[in-house]
Every structure is written in structure tokens, then in C-alpha cells.
Amino acid sequence: MMSTKKSRILNFFNTRLGFFLLVVILFCLKTYIIYQTKFTLGAKGGMQQFLLAVNPIPAALLTLGIALYFSGRLSYWLMLIIDFLESIWIFANIVYYREFSDFLSMGIIKGSGNVQNNLGKSLMEIIHFTDFFAFLDIVVLILLLIFKVIRIDAKPFKKRYAIAISGLSLILMVGEYGLANTDRSGLLTRTFDNNYIVKYLGLNEYAAFNAYQTHKESATRSHAKASDMDSILKYLKNNRAAANPEYFGKEKGKNVFIIHLESFQQFLINYKVDGKAVTPHLNAFYKNKHTLSFDNFYHQVAQGKTSDAEMMLENSLYGLPQGSAMVTYGGQNTFQAAPAILDQHGYTTAAFHGDVPSFWNRDSTYKSWGYQYFFSSEYYKTKPSYNVGYGMKDKIFFKDAANYIQQLPQPFYAKLITLTNHYPYLLDKQNKDFPATTTGDKTVDPYVQTAHYLDQAFAEFLNYLKKTGLYKNSMIVLYGDHYGISNNHRPAIAQLLHKKSVNSYDLAQFQKVPFMIHAPGLKGGIRHTYGGEIDVLPTLLHLLGIKDNNTIQFGTDLLSKQHDQRVAFRDGDFVTPKYTKVGSTVYLTKTGKEITPNATQKKEIAAIQNHVTTELTLSDRVIYGDLLRFYTPKGFQKVNKKAFTYQPTKGLENLKKANQKHPTSIEDKNNGKSTMNFYKTDAPELK
């Protein structure tokens, strides 16, 4: 009896329909296991768990069902090929999600050419052996066919059955969406979080929706018109924050250094390993009486990571929900960025980066932002030992950048982007002089070592500024661009924070990054004001005495008494001094206690959510529609991108001419002599 039953089952799988259903079952089972083990989708309750289990089925029937329209061996080959392509998509998302807690988008895929260099080492660190489980079903199916456990059915498969399966898949998709929408109303119209779409609808449906969104966004610019600015101007007028008279103009005319602390999180400040401070020099800078330090300052980046941070910092515009605004729109859009604003107030503007100029499309974007000079890796002498991970080691980079900084006519605005403290936190033995943490997580443990190296590099650069006299005439701004340790390392994060475990509240607070403003004579202190990267530009402009009454900036001055302390995250979550919202869960910010909001709290939370959603949506409209081409604030001139070249020979020639016209550089102040003898570094590569 049992053998007869097995024989019937085997005979069924020897049919075309039987093999097709086997492929679908194995694929869906594999996908569900991956959902549960490789992603953090937060499925709660019976309905969400049910949808998570069944959401691979409709797309599997539709895509794999294509093979049923073909005959013979070709049909079987097509099933395996489609399964393989689907598995590559799943595998790629597993790897990407591990580091970025998000799914691949068309924007990221399209922009990968701009960020592909130096990614090899990162990928090798991210990929786990168990990730190849994504291909296990294909291996099993091929073996079943090779050893003829299952035989190919050469008989024709009726087209009406193939059509019926395709129709069934579409019906199931509609039904699935209906159920999902009952659990989360407006799933595809009011969400900024891709986890929701994958949780409710599936990876394939997410890909299709993302492709539709990308197409829709690309068409937005051609349909945009000047009147689209009306709602944005009205919103900003109602939400502006007046400058604090105590600080407005206090740093007027000073040089501005923006030091970009790569992947540097707030918890590193005053953090110790084996009794040793990870960042002793940054700790001292943070606590200096002339440093304004903000201990409730959050990064607000999404898939664009560093590029999102730069977009917010220098434009007070949010990054996009998918992809990188710098990569997709940086070279073509109109902007009113910090370099252009300061250029029109008599500043020399320059950016410094120890990697190739195309990384994150900087060579094109910086022209749109109005940077007069961009000193990328093309400007520096290099040897293999000078580089690690994503570019030049910080100690060497700072020293080489100083050679060009000394030539900049003052006042200048200079942004220096560090690189060594970048995932996967590589550092050669000769530069390691600090113990790693012992969480057992190979990704996390070396993080403090590269952070310590960055701290030493910063100290050397600061010492140079003091010896040359630049320090006393400069405002020095430091900020962490985004997390260094993603939320997918929960056990290790718990150990770092000396906790048994961490919840969503802990992870939200873990997104804090440093923000410091320092200048001799500035009234400093540690401020507990809540804010984020979107607020940097208006804060700096007010300190420099530049009014921004008519600009398009979604942040507000952190020093203003009217500053908006609602911190919006790109996925629609938020933090305020009172509430922290993560997904559908709300916590009291002061205590971290999860609450079920009462009627009054619901009203308050709904108002905050409406503000966050409105602000993100309006900022997106500005970028998607290139709306700033229709609006020029009084006193501002649109950037002429053709006026800039970053080719080294021409760039240095332009710098020489600028010095001849305005001999105000620190080198000029030193009787035309180089100040590089003041720069001291212990970088072993330079000895």
C-alpha cells in the first residue's frame, strides 16, 4: 500500500504539472525560511505571519508558469533558469540587507557603477556560507533530473492550463493585496519603509512596485511646473525658526571646516575598551568649553548612506526613499547648497576626498552644488600601502589635504571626508595600536580600532591648524554621517551597550551620531536638543550671520528657541523628546517604555506623523521634480556648473590664479612659504 502511494506521487511529479508544482513548493518554502532567518521583517500576529508564508506563491506561479507555455525539455530548462534568476535576486537582497537593513532598489542598482570600486573586500566580509541556501532547491531539482528520479515529460502541456495558472496567480495577488491592505491601510500609498512591502506582498512584488515608482519618479520632472513650489513655500513659511540672537553672526567671516567622520556613532564618545578610551582626542574636543556638542543628534540616511548625509548637510533636503539622490539627480538638478551660498558671500569652497571622484557621483554633483574645487584621489600621490578599504588612510589623507588647504584663499569652506572608519573596518598591523572588542562578531569587533585610528588622524590635523594659525580663525564642524554597525548585529550591539538584549527603541537610539561645532571664543556646552542632519545647514548659516528667510530648507537652526525637535527618519519613523516611534510601536523617549497610546497620546502622535510624512513628501517633490529650477531666493544666483573643472592640472591652475587675485591663504600669510613643516604625523607609511 505504501509503495503504491509513493509510486503515485512519483508518477505525478513525472508529469509536467507535477514537476512545476514541486519547483513552486520548494521555491516558496525556501523563500519563507529566508524571510524568517535572513531578514528582520517584524511580522506580528496571525495575519502577518500568514501573509509572510503565502506571499511567495502568486509570484512563483506567475514567473515559473512562463515555462509551461513551452514544450519538452525547454520547459524544464526554463523553470530551472527562472528559479535560478529568482534565487540570484534573493541572494543579492540577503547580502545587501545584512549591511543596510533594506532591500535593493532600482536606484541602487542603476547607481552601482558609481560606487562599485573597493566593494570586493566588503562583499567578501558580508557574504555568509548559509546565504547559498538560496540556491539549494535548484541543486536538488537538477540532481533529481540527472539521476532520473524524476523524468522529463515530453507530452504537450495544454495552453489553457498554462493560462489558467497565470490567471490564478493574478487572482491570488489581488487577494493577497486586499488582505494586506486590511491589516495595513494604504500600504502602497503611505509607506516609506520597504520592509512593509516585502512582509505583506513579497520580494518580487516589491521589485515590481519599486520599478513602477522609479519610472513614475523619472517622469515627474517633465511634468513639474513652477506652481508646484507653492505648497512647499507655504509649508516652510509656517515652519521656519528664527535665529538665536545670542549666536547669530558670532562666527561671521571665519573659515569653515566640515569634517565628515565616516560611519562614526555617538556611543563611541567616551567609550572604553579594556579601560582605554577609543577616541580620547574627540572626547576632549566634544567636552571643550568652546564646542557646541549635541548628544541627541541622529543620522537620517536611507539607501544613499554617505550621499544622503551630504545631501542633508549641505542642502537641508532629505535623501530619497530609494537609491541615492546624488547618483540619480546630483548632476542634473538645480540646488541651493552650502558651497554656492558661501561662494556668493565671498568664500572659497573646496571638498577633499581620498577616493575616486566618481564615487557617489561626486564629480558631477559637486558642480551642481557650487564647489569651486574638488581634491579627490587624483590630486594625491599614492602607493598601495597608503590605501585601505575605500581609499586613502586618514592620517595620510589629512596630511595631503593640508597641502591644498594652505593654498585656499580665506575665508574658505572646506569639507574633508574621512574613509578609514568604513566597513569592513580594515587596518594593517602596523597601524593597529588599540584592542578590538570581544563580541565575537567579526564585523563589529574591529570597529573601535579604525575609530581610534581616525581619532589619532584628527588630532594630528587639529595640531596642524593650531600651529599655522588657521585654528583661531576657523569654525570646525564634526559630524558622523551614518551608523557603523547596522541593526542586523543585535547580539553584538547588546554587548557593546552592556545589555542582555536590545529592542527597537534601543536600536533607534543607537542611530545617534556626533555633531560638534567648535570655534575659539564660542559659547559651548553639551546641548540635549533633538535634531538631525537636516538641521545642520540653517544652524551653520545663522552662526555665520547669513539670513535664510527665503531658502528651501527643511531643517531648522538647532540653536533657535523655535527649533523643531521632531526628528524624521527616511522610513517615516521618528524621535521627539516625548515619543519614539518604530514601525507601529511607540515608546516614551525618556524611559524607553513601550506604550499603548491613550486618546490624547494618539492625537499627539498622529500630528507628529502627519508632520513627518508631509515633510518627507515635500522634500521628495523638490528633488524628483527639480523644483528649485523654478525658484531662486532673493540674493542668490543659480550655479553655473560649466564654470567648474576638477581635472587636476586645470584645477591647480585655477587655484594659483585665485591666490594671485586674493593673496589671503595661510601660505600667503607665511610669506609665500609652505606650512607643511608644521604638519606632524606618525603614519608609518610616510617614514
XYZ file of C-alpha atoms in Angstrom:
687
model
C 0.000 0.000 0.000
C 2.753 2.456 1.000
C 4.838 1.671 -2.086
C 1.765 2.146 -4.269
C 1.200 5.588 -2.711
C 4.844 6.549 -3.274
C 4.593 5.329 -6.828
C 1.551 7.528 -7.428
C 3.323 10.569 -6.008
C 6.397 9.877 -8.106
C 4.281 9.358 -11.191
C 2.603 12.710 -10.527
C 5.982 14.503 -10.259
C 6.978 12.825 -13.544
C 4.293 14.914 -15.235
C 4.943 18.489 -16.362
C 2.368 19.849 -13.902
C 3.802 17.735 -11.083
C 7.348 18.963 -11.660
C 6.101 22.554 -11.913
C 4.302 22.279 -8.562
C 7.414 20.723 -6.995
C 9.502 23.665 -8.209
C 6.921 26.123 -6.834
C 6.700 24.341 -3.465
C 10.484 24.174 -2.982
C 10.924 27.778 -4.090
C 8.213 29.097 -1.744
C 9.443 27.008 1.182
C 12.987 28.284 0.625
C 11.792 31.877 0.391
C 9.760 31.624 3.600
C 12.722 30.186 5.511
C 14.893 33.037 4.212
C 12.248 35.587 5.233
C 12.382 34.238 8.764
C 16.143 33.771 9.082
C 17.828 36.394 6.897
C 15.539 39.424 7.164
C 14.014 41.282 10.099
C 10.519 41.932 8.757
C 8.735 42.235 12.099
C 5.750 40.015 11.224
C 3.398 40.120 14.216
C 0.122 38.345 14.716
C -1.601 35.591 12.770
C -2.482 37.671 9.710
C 1.044 38.994 9.129
C 2.586 35.549 9.631
C 0.038 34.052 7.213
C 0.802 36.667 4.561
C 4.535 36.154 5.047
C 4.081 32.428 4.408
C 1.876 32.730 1.325
C 3.253 35.865 -0.363
C 5.882 33.948 -2.426
C 3.159 31.788 -4.038
C 1.469 34.202 -6.512
C 4.713 35.497 -7.990
C 6.175 31.975 -8.163
C 3.125 30.727 -10.074
C 3.333 33.682 -12.441
C 7.068 33.676 -13.196
C 7.714 29.933 -13.161
C 4.457 29.414 -15.036
C 6.016 31.099 -18.076
C 7.837 27.808 -18.712
C 4.520 25.963 -19.143
C 3.904 27.799 -22.413
C 6.874 25.921 -23.920
C 7.197 22.241 -24.750
C 9.556 19.369 -23.991
C 12.947 19.810 -22.348
C 12.860 23.560 -22.971
C 10.006 23.868 -20.477
C 12.075 22.158 -17.758
C 15.172 24.222 -18.532
C 13.152 27.433 -18.369
C 11.767 26.507 -14.938
C 15.292 25.989 -13.634
C 16.614 29.167 -15.285
C 13.763 31.286 -13.906
C 14.255 29.719 -10.479
C 17.988 30.484 -10.715
C 17.371 34.129 -11.667
C 14.866 34.483 -8.816
C 17.423 32.946 -6.458
C 20.094 35.428 -7.532
C 17.641 38.227 -6.680
C 17.011 36.694 -3.256
C 20.730 36.122 -2.639
C 21.610 39.703 -3.605
C 18.988 41.023 -1.199
C 20.240 38.801 1.620
C 23.733 40.226 1.232
C 22.554 43.828 0.836
C 20.093 43.598 3.735
C 22.743 42.291 6.102
C 24.648 45.561 5.988
C 21.974 48.114 5.086
C 18.772 46.727 6.678
C 16.960 47.427 3.423
C 16.258 45.843 0.059
C 17.869 46.539 -3.287
C 16.138 49.195 -5.361
C 16.343 50.290 -8.967
C 18.113 53.445 -7.801
C 20.832 51.444 -6.053
C 21.236 49.047 -8.986
C 21.381 51.898 -11.515
C 23.894 53.789 -9.390
C 26.119 50.804 -8.625
C 28.553 51.841 -11.346
C 29.348 54.970 -9.339
C 30.105 53.094 -6.134
C 31.474 49.754 -7.281
C 35.153 50.414 -6.658
C 36.614 48.908 -3.481
C 33.446 46.868 -2.877
C 35.130 43.489 -3.322
C 36.519 43.297 0.198
C 33.221 44.457 1.667
C 31.262 41.760 -0.158
C 33.634 39.040 0.978
C 33.099 40.170 4.555
C 29.306 40.354 4.221
C 28.599 37.022 2.496
C 27.962 34.046 4.783
C 28.112 30.414 3.672
C 24.472 29.887 4.689
C 23.412 32.568 2.185
C 23.895 29.981 -0.567
C 20.830 28.197 0.816
C 19.053 30.442 -1.689
C 20.208 28.043 -4.431
C 19.617 24.728 -2.619
C 16.290 23.958 -4.276
C 17.860 24.296 -7.730
C 20.619 21.845 -6.804
C 18.026 19.358 -5.539
C 15.925 19.677 -8.697
C 18.928 19.242 -11.007
C 20.036 16.133 -9.101
C 16.538 14.657 -9.315
C 16.619 15.110 -13.077
C 20.229 13.949 -13.591
C 19.671 10.716 -11.666
C 16.275 10.318 -13.332
C 14.403 10.133 -10.063
C 12.110 12.466 -11.964
C 11.814 12.018 -15.718
C 11.066 14.722 -18.256
C 7.506 14.640 -19.538
C 7.686 15.258 -23.288
C 3.918 15.318 -23.754
C 2.428 18.715 -24.731
C 1.003 20.783 -21.873
C -2.353 22.258 -22.727
C -2.161 26.040 -23.187
C -5.466 26.582 -21.416
C -3.962 25.062 -18.258
C -0.962 27.376 -18.506
C -3.298 30.342 -18.974
C -5.378 29.172 -16.012
C -2.276 29.060 -13.779
C -1.269 32.568 -14.895
C -4.791 33.793 -14.202
C -4.808 32.100 -10.801
C -1.545 33.846 -9.883
C -3.046 37.245 -10.689
C -6.188 36.486 -8.688
C -4.045 35.419 -5.722
C -2.013 38.638 -5.993
C -5.161 40.753 -5.846
C -6.475 38.736 -2.909
C -3.145 38.974 -1.111
C -3.069 42.746 -1.579
C -6.637 43.010 -0.273
C -5.743 41.100 2.891
C -2.558 43.118 3.330
C -4.439 46.380 2.951
C -6.914 45.400 5.640
C -4.015 44.866 8.056
C -2.138 47.992 6.931
C -4.290 50.566 5.210
C -2.636 52.496 2.385
C 0.225 50.005 2.110
C 1.451 51.297 -1.253
C 0.430 54.927 -0.837
C 1.710 55.996 2.556
C 4.732 53.910 3.432
C 8.387 54.878 3.291
C 9.574 51.514 4.609
C 10.370 48.730 2.135
C 10.178 46.122 4.913
C 6.407 46.548 4.944
C 6.048 45.827 1.224
C 8.216 42.696 1.406
C 6.471 41.496 4.569
C 2.990 41.851 3.123
C 3.476 41.277 -0.612
C 6.855 39.653 -1.210
C 10.235 40.334 -2.781
C 9.026 40.091 -6.374
C 6.091 42.400 -5.787
C 8.437 44.828 -4.061
C 10.712 44.772 -7.117
C 7.770 45.430 -9.446
C 6.447 48.255 -7.270
C 9.904 49.785 -6.972
C 10.362 49.663 -10.750
C 6.982 51.389 -11.164
C 7.953 54.039 -8.622
C 11.261 54.631 -10.384
C 9.503 55.076 -13.732
C 6.959 57.402 -12.163
C 9.681 59.457 -10.499
C 11.641 59.823 -13.746
C 8.513 61.216 -15.403
C 7.863 63.681 -12.584
C 10.482 66.185 -13.735
C 8.988 66.610 -17.200
C 5.545 67.293 -15.739
C 6.732 69.636 -12.971
C 5.756 73.315 -13.065
C 6.522 76.469 -11.097
C 3.217 76.334 -9.195
C 4.366 73.056 -7.601
C 6.524 75.213 -5.338
C 3.511 76.911 -3.770
C 2.705 74.198 -1.224
C 6.395 73.863 -0.331
C 6.869 77.587 0.229
C 3.709 77.705 2.330
C 4.856 74.796 4.477
C 8.336 76.239 5.029
C 6.936 79.683 5.856
C 4.834 78.112 8.605
C 7.733 76.073 9.972
C 10.738 78.407 9.918
C 12.724 79.024 13.078
C 14.121 82.461 13.801
C 17.834 82.744 14.523
C 19.007 82.876 18.114
C 20.349 86.448 18.576
C 22.928 85.137 21.055
C 24.611 83.152 18.273
C 23.606 84.797 15.006
C 26.710 86.078 13.204
C 29.118 85.115 16.020
C 31.384 83.298 13.560
C 30.905 85.677 10.653
C 33.785 85.698 8.173
C 35.558 82.684 9.677
C 36.815 79.708 7.711
C 34.571 76.655 7.969
C 35.895 73.112 8.230
C 33.352 70.323 7.806
C 34.985 67.103 8.956
C 32.986 64.093 7.915
C 33.526 61.277 10.428
C 32.822 58.173 8.375
C 30.442 55.641 9.992
C 31.052 57.231 13.395
C 28.355 56.709 16.030
C 27.718 58.731 19.158
C 28.257 55.786 21.518
C 31.985 55.913 20.665
C 32.319 59.225 22.506
C 33.722 58.418 25.970
C 33.533 54.675 25.177
C 36.281 52.486 26.621
C 37.720 49.087 25.770
C 39.851 47.394 28.412
C 39.843 50.682 30.313
C 41.211 52.658 27.336
C 39.272 55.451 25.628
C 38.559 54.678 21.980
C 38.613 58.345 20.954
C 40.466 60.403 23.583
C 41.069 63.420 21.310
C 37.484 63.573 20.046
C 36.304 63.168 23.651
C 38.294 66.234 24.658
C 37.057 68.176 21.642
C 33.470 67.164 22.462
C 33.779 68.449 26.044
C 35.746 71.612 25.216
C 34.097 74.739 26.610
C 34.161 76.304 23.147
C 32.454 73.342 21.470
C 28.714 73.120 20.967
C 28.044 69.372 21.220
C 24.659 67.747 20.630
C 24.016 64.426 22.342
C 20.579 63.818 20.781
C 21.630 64.220 17.165
C 20.604 61.474 14.707
C 21.671 60.425 11.270
C 18.695 60.320 8.901
C 20.079 58.411 5.941
C 18.483 55.642 3.883
C 19.933 53.653 0.984
C 22.124 56.577 -0.076
C 24.131 56.294 3.142
C 27.006 58.817 2.956
C 25.479 60.563 -0.055
C 22.217 61.068 1.868
C 24.163 62.612 4.743
C 25.913 65.010 2.368
C 22.607 65.913 0.711
C 21.044 66.818 4.063
C 24.119 68.528 5.463
C 24.681 70.873 2.530
C 21.151 71.323 1.158
C 18.761 70.666 4.059
C 16.927 68.310 1.691
C 16.262 64.694 2.632
C 17.757 61.789 0.745
C 15.336 59.678 -1.250
C 13.364 56.626 -0.071
C 15.155 54.512 -2.709
C 18.602 54.898 -4.180
C 20.852 57.922 -3.924
C 19.736 61.432 -4.851
C 23.358 62.354 -5.578
C 23.746 59.496 -8.025
C 20.406 59.879 -9.804
C 19.794 63.630 -9.650
C 23.037 65.237 -8.462
C 24.364 66.169 -11.863
C 21.132 67.290 -13.493
C 19.145 69.102 -10.795
C 19.296 72.694 -9.586
C 20.420 73.137 -5.976
C 20.903 75.919 -3.442
C 23.667 74.234 -1.497
C 26.074 75.491 1.157
C 29.068 75.836 -1.223
C 27.073 78.027 -3.629
C 25.605 80.132 -0.824
C 29.016 80.720 0.755
C 30.690 81.315 -2.596
C 28.243 84.180 -3.074
C 29.284 85.522 0.325
C 32.978 85.689 -0.564
C 34.092 82.185 0.397
C 36.432 79.814 -1.422
C 34.777 76.384 -1.451
C 36.551 73.030 -1.660
C 35.850 69.370 -0.967
C 38.507 66.757 -0.116
C 38.088 63.020 -0.576
C 40.681 60.246 -0.732
C 38.887 58.111 -3.311
C 37.974 58.361 -6.983
C 35.916 61.442 -7.946
C 33.053 59.367 -9.395
C 32.254 57.721 -6.048
C 28.621 58.624 -5.257
C 28.723 60.756 -8.434
C 30.558 63.480 -6.516
C 32.428 64.839 -9.530
C 29.115 65.779 -11.138
C 27.067 66.596 -8.030
C 29.661 68.936 -6.515
C 29.485 71.128 -9.600
C 25.723 71.390 -9.156
C 26.291 72.352 -5.529
C 28.809 75.042 -6.456
C 32.101 73.615 -5.190
C 34.934 75.540 -6.837
C 37.467 72.784 -6.117
C 37.247 69.048 -5.555
C 40.501 67.420 -4.425
C 39.854 63.714 -4.996
C 42.384 60.863 -5.145
C 43.609 62.207 -8.494
C 45.348 65.046 -6.623
C 47.345 62.909 -4.204
C 50.488 60.852 -4.542
C 49.654 57.291 -3.742
C 51.200 53.913 -3.030
C 49.448 50.617 -2.303
C 50.330 50.989 1.387
C 48.585 54.396 1.515
C 45.168 52.870 0.878
C 42.868 50.582 2.782
C 39.253 49.626 2.188
C 37.570 52.570 0.499
C 40.559 54.791 -0.184
C 43.364 56.697 1.496
C 44.167 56.111 5.134
C 43.030 59.079 7.194
C 46.441 60.126 8.533
C 47.878 60.314 5.034
C 44.713 61.897 3.641
C 44.631 64.710 6.210
C 48.305 65.494 5.612
C 47.934 65.554 1.832
C 44.748 67.625 2.070
C 46.575 70.161 4.246
C 48.909 70.861 1.338
C 45.948 72.237 -0.650
C 44.185 73.786 2.329
C 47.186 76.026 2.912
C 46.689 77.375 -0.629
C 42.968 78.211 -0.312
C 42.179 81.954 -0.250
C 40.488 82.838 3.032
C 37.753 82.735 4.127
C 37.091 79.238 2.846
C 34.592 76.439 3.287
C 36.377 73.075 3.256
C 34.782 69.662 3.617
C 37.073 66.707 4.394
C 35.620 63.210 4.065
C 37.441 60.561 6.090
C 37.440 56.931 4.964
C 39.345 54.542 7.215
C 36.466 54.034 9.646
C 34.393 52.488 6.865
C 33.047 48.966 6.758
C 34.647 46.389 6.761
C 36.971 48.267 9.196
C 40.264 47.140 7.737
C 43.563 48.299 9.177
C 47.020 46.841 8.700
C 49.027 45.574 11.632
C 51.472 48.497 11.687
C 48.597 50.924 12.333
C 46.799 48.902 14.987
C 47.580 50.027 18.497
C 44.195 49.526 20.125
C 42.376 46.351 21.262
C 39.337 45.113 19.372
C 36.105 44.416 21.214
C 35.277 40.800 22.021
C 31.648 40.393 20.996
C 32.555 37.508 18.711
C 31.092 39.359 15.730
C 33.876 39.705 13.140
C 32.167 42.705 11.571
C 31.767 44.608 14.815
C 34.941 43.898 16.776
C 37.484 45.829 14.638
C 35.198 48.901 14.522
C 36.807 50.512 17.574
C 40.266 50.044 16.086
C 39.554 52.072 12.956
C 37.654 54.637 15.044
C 40.741 55.002 17.254
C 42.901 55.491 14.161
C 40.501 58.191 12.917
C 40.758 59.896 16.309
C 44.558 59.989 16.024
C 44.375 61.358 12.472
C 42.002 64.117 13.585
C 44.356 65.071 16.437
C 47.270 65.432 14.006
C 45.207 67.635 11.699
C 43.954 69.786 14.583
C 47.521 70.272 15.772
C 48.477 71.500 12.295
C 45.624 74.019 12.322
C 46.810 75.379 15.649
C 50.450 75.709 14.578
C 49.603 77.520 11.336
C 47.106 79.940 12.883
C 44.159 78.545 10.927
C 42.587 77.253 14.132
C 41.990 80.669 15.689
C 40.207 81.933 12.563
C 38.055 78.896 11.830
C 34.819 77.231 12.814
C 35.359 73.472 12.933
C 32.317 71.252 12.429
C 32.417 67.487 13.009
C 29.612 65.057 12.280
C 29.067 61.316 11.929
C 27.396 60.541 8.625
C 25.601 57.285 9.470
C 25.765 54.133 11.552
C 28.875 51.998 11.542
C 27.158 48.930 12.980
C 23.839 48.057 11.364
C 20.817 46.824 13.293
C 21.418 43.319 11.976
C 24.135 42.842 14.614
C 21.807 42.861 17.623
C 23.696 40.438 19.895
C 26.921 42.390 19.393
C 25.167 45.740 19.884
C 23.731 44.455 23.159
C 27.224 43.574 24.347
C 28.593 46.968 23.315
C 25.817 48.681 25.255
C 26.300 46.318 28.216
C 22.761 44.962 27.900
C 21.367 41.440 27.777
C 19.386 42.276 24.642
C 18.229 45.267 22.630
C 14.776 46.173 21.345
C 13.597 48.549 18.636
C 13.835 51.516 20.993
C 17.475 50.738 21.795
C 18.271 50.435 18.097
C 16.579 53.765 17.347
C 18.710 55.476 19.995
C 21.753 53.655 18.605
C 21.337 55.763 15.452
C 22.730 58.827 17.210
C 25.869 60.306 15.658
C 28.102 63.121 16.921
C 27.586 66.710 15.895
C 30.013 69.337 17.169
C 30.653 72.989 16.319
C 33.844 74.482 17.692
C 35.446 77.905 17.451
C 37.722 79.859 19.807
C 35.547 82.051 21.986
C 32.299 80.289 21.054
C 29.985 79.692 23.996
C 29.897 75.902 24.017
C 28.451 73.144 26.120
C 26.618 69.875 25.626
C 23.132 70.519 24.289
C 20.330 67.991 24.718
C 18.307 69.419 21.828
C 16.877 66.775 19.485
C 17.852 67.171 15.849
C 19.445 65.576 12.821
C 21.500 66.128 9.715
C 18.667 68.017 8.049
C 19.216 70.818 10.618
C 22.920 71.443 10.021
C 22.767 73.955 7.164
C 20.422 76.511 8.801
C 22.435 76.229 12.030
C 25.733 76.990 10.305
C 24.326 79.794 8.170
C 22.986 81.591 11.238
C 26.304 81.273 13.053
C 27.959 82.832 10.003
C 25.421 85.656 10.009
C 23.727 84.615 6.749
C 19.955 85.000 6.667
C 17.920 82.175 5.162
C 14.414 83.605 5.272
C 13.624 82.629 1.677
C 15.638 79.463 1.177
C 14.251 75.977 0.624
C 15.495 74.210 3.733
C 13.534 71.570 5.620
C 15.706 71.725 8.728
C 15.713 74.391 11.408
C 18.506 76.029 13.411
C 19.440 73.776 16.340
C 20.243 76.874 18.418
C 16.905 78.557 17.773
C 14.294 78.641 20.511
C 11.795 77.742 17.786
C 13.775 74.722 16.582
C 11.566 71.776 15.610
C 12.634 68.810 17.737
C 10.749 66.239 15.639
C 13.450 64.070 14.038
C 12.138 62.346 10.913
C 13.665 59.138 9.627
C 13.516 58.182 5.987
C 11.164 55.228 6.632
C 8.582 57.500 8.275
C 9.538 56.682 11.872
C 10.511 59.497 14.216
C 12.023 60.546 17.522
C 10.918 63.511 19.625
C 11.778 64.427 23.218
C 8.493 62.738 24.212
C 7.893 59.863 21.770
C 9.962 57.402 19.763
C 8.055 55.593 17.016
C 9.468 52.497 15.324
C 7.103 50.842 12.880
C 3.764 50.566 14.639
C 5.318 50.599 18.123
C 5.556 53.737 20.262
C 7.944 54.281 23.175
C 8.377 57.052 25.707
C 11.694 58.578 24.700
C 12.903 59.394 28.200
C 12.368 55.908 29.624
C 12.194 53.595 26.603
C 8.914 52.179 27.881
C 6.628 50.758 25.191
C 3.141 52.244 25.430
C -0.342 51.674 24.120
C -1.271 55.300 23.414
C -4.376 56.723 25.058
C -6.705 59.091 23.195
C -4.603 62.183 23.931
C -1.346 60.451 23.021
C -2.853 59.087 19.803
C -3.762 62.613 18.772
C -0.255 63.904 19.535
C 1.421 61.020 17.726
C -0.855 61.395 14.699
C 0.054 65.091 14.461
C 3.788 64.281 14.584
C 3.355 61.538 12.000
C 1.470 63.886 9.698
C 4.283 66.448 10.012
C 6.955 63.829 9.274
C 5.114 62.374 6.288
C 4.390 65.834 4.871
C 7.986 66.970 5.230
C 9.442 63.859 3.594
C 6.931 64.047 0.753
C 7.567 67.728 0.037
C 11.338 67.250 0.087
C 10.964 64.372 -2.375
C 8.916 66.597 -4.675
C 11.698 69.162 -4.731
C 14.216 66.554 -5.895
C 12.027 64.447 -8.192
C 10.610 67.488 -9.950
C 13.823 69.541 -9.860
C 11.628 72.308 -8.480
C 14.472 74.616 -7.471
C 14.914 75.473 -11.160
C 11.640 77.403 -10.774
C 12.599 79.264 -7.594
C 15.592 81.474 -6.843
C 15.704 83.185 -3.424
C 16.461 86.874 -3.308
C 20.206 87.469 -3.336
C 21.064 84.006 -4.652
C 22.371 83.248 -8.121
C 21.864 79.883 -9.787
C 25.002 77.780 -10.083
C 26.728 77.637 -13.450
C 28.116 74.098 -13.491
C 30.218 74.818 -16.560
C 32.298 77.243 -14.510
C 33.955 74.389 -12.606
C 36.517 71.777 -13.546
C 38.033 69.204 -11.223
C 40.746 67.999 -13.589
C 43.989 68.287 -11.552
C 46.087 70.367 -13.948
C 43.339 72.878 -14.619
C 42.169 72.841 -11.007
C 45.610 73.731 -9.649
C 45.999 76.382 -12.300
C 42.705 77.945 -11.206
C 43.791 77.805 -7.573
C 47.033 79.611 -8.418
C 45.107 82.349 -10.241
C 42.716 82.720 -7.292
C 45.679 83.210 -4.939
C 47.181 85.825 -7.194
C 43.884 87.687 -7.204
C 43.231 87.256 -3.470
C 46.525 86.521 -1.655
C 44.842 85.608 1.630
C 45.794 81.949 2.002
C 47.691 80.733 5.035
C 50.645 80.120 2.707
C 50.491 83.762 1.633
C 50.420 84.782 5.288
C 53.579 82.704 5.724
C 55.467 84.891 3.200
C 54.593 82.535 0.370
C 56.298 79.598 2.049
C 54.757 76.188 2.598
C 53.455 75.432 6.074
C 53.781 71.668 5.673
C 56.772 71.601 8.011
C 54.222 72.217 10.771
C 52.361 69.001 9.948
C 53.461 66.113 12.150
C 52.163 62.599 11.669
C 53.226 59.215 12.980
C 51.893 57.419 9.894
C 54.418 54.583 9.445
C 53.908 54.608 5.666
C 55.480 58.081 5.452
C 58.593 57.317 7.466
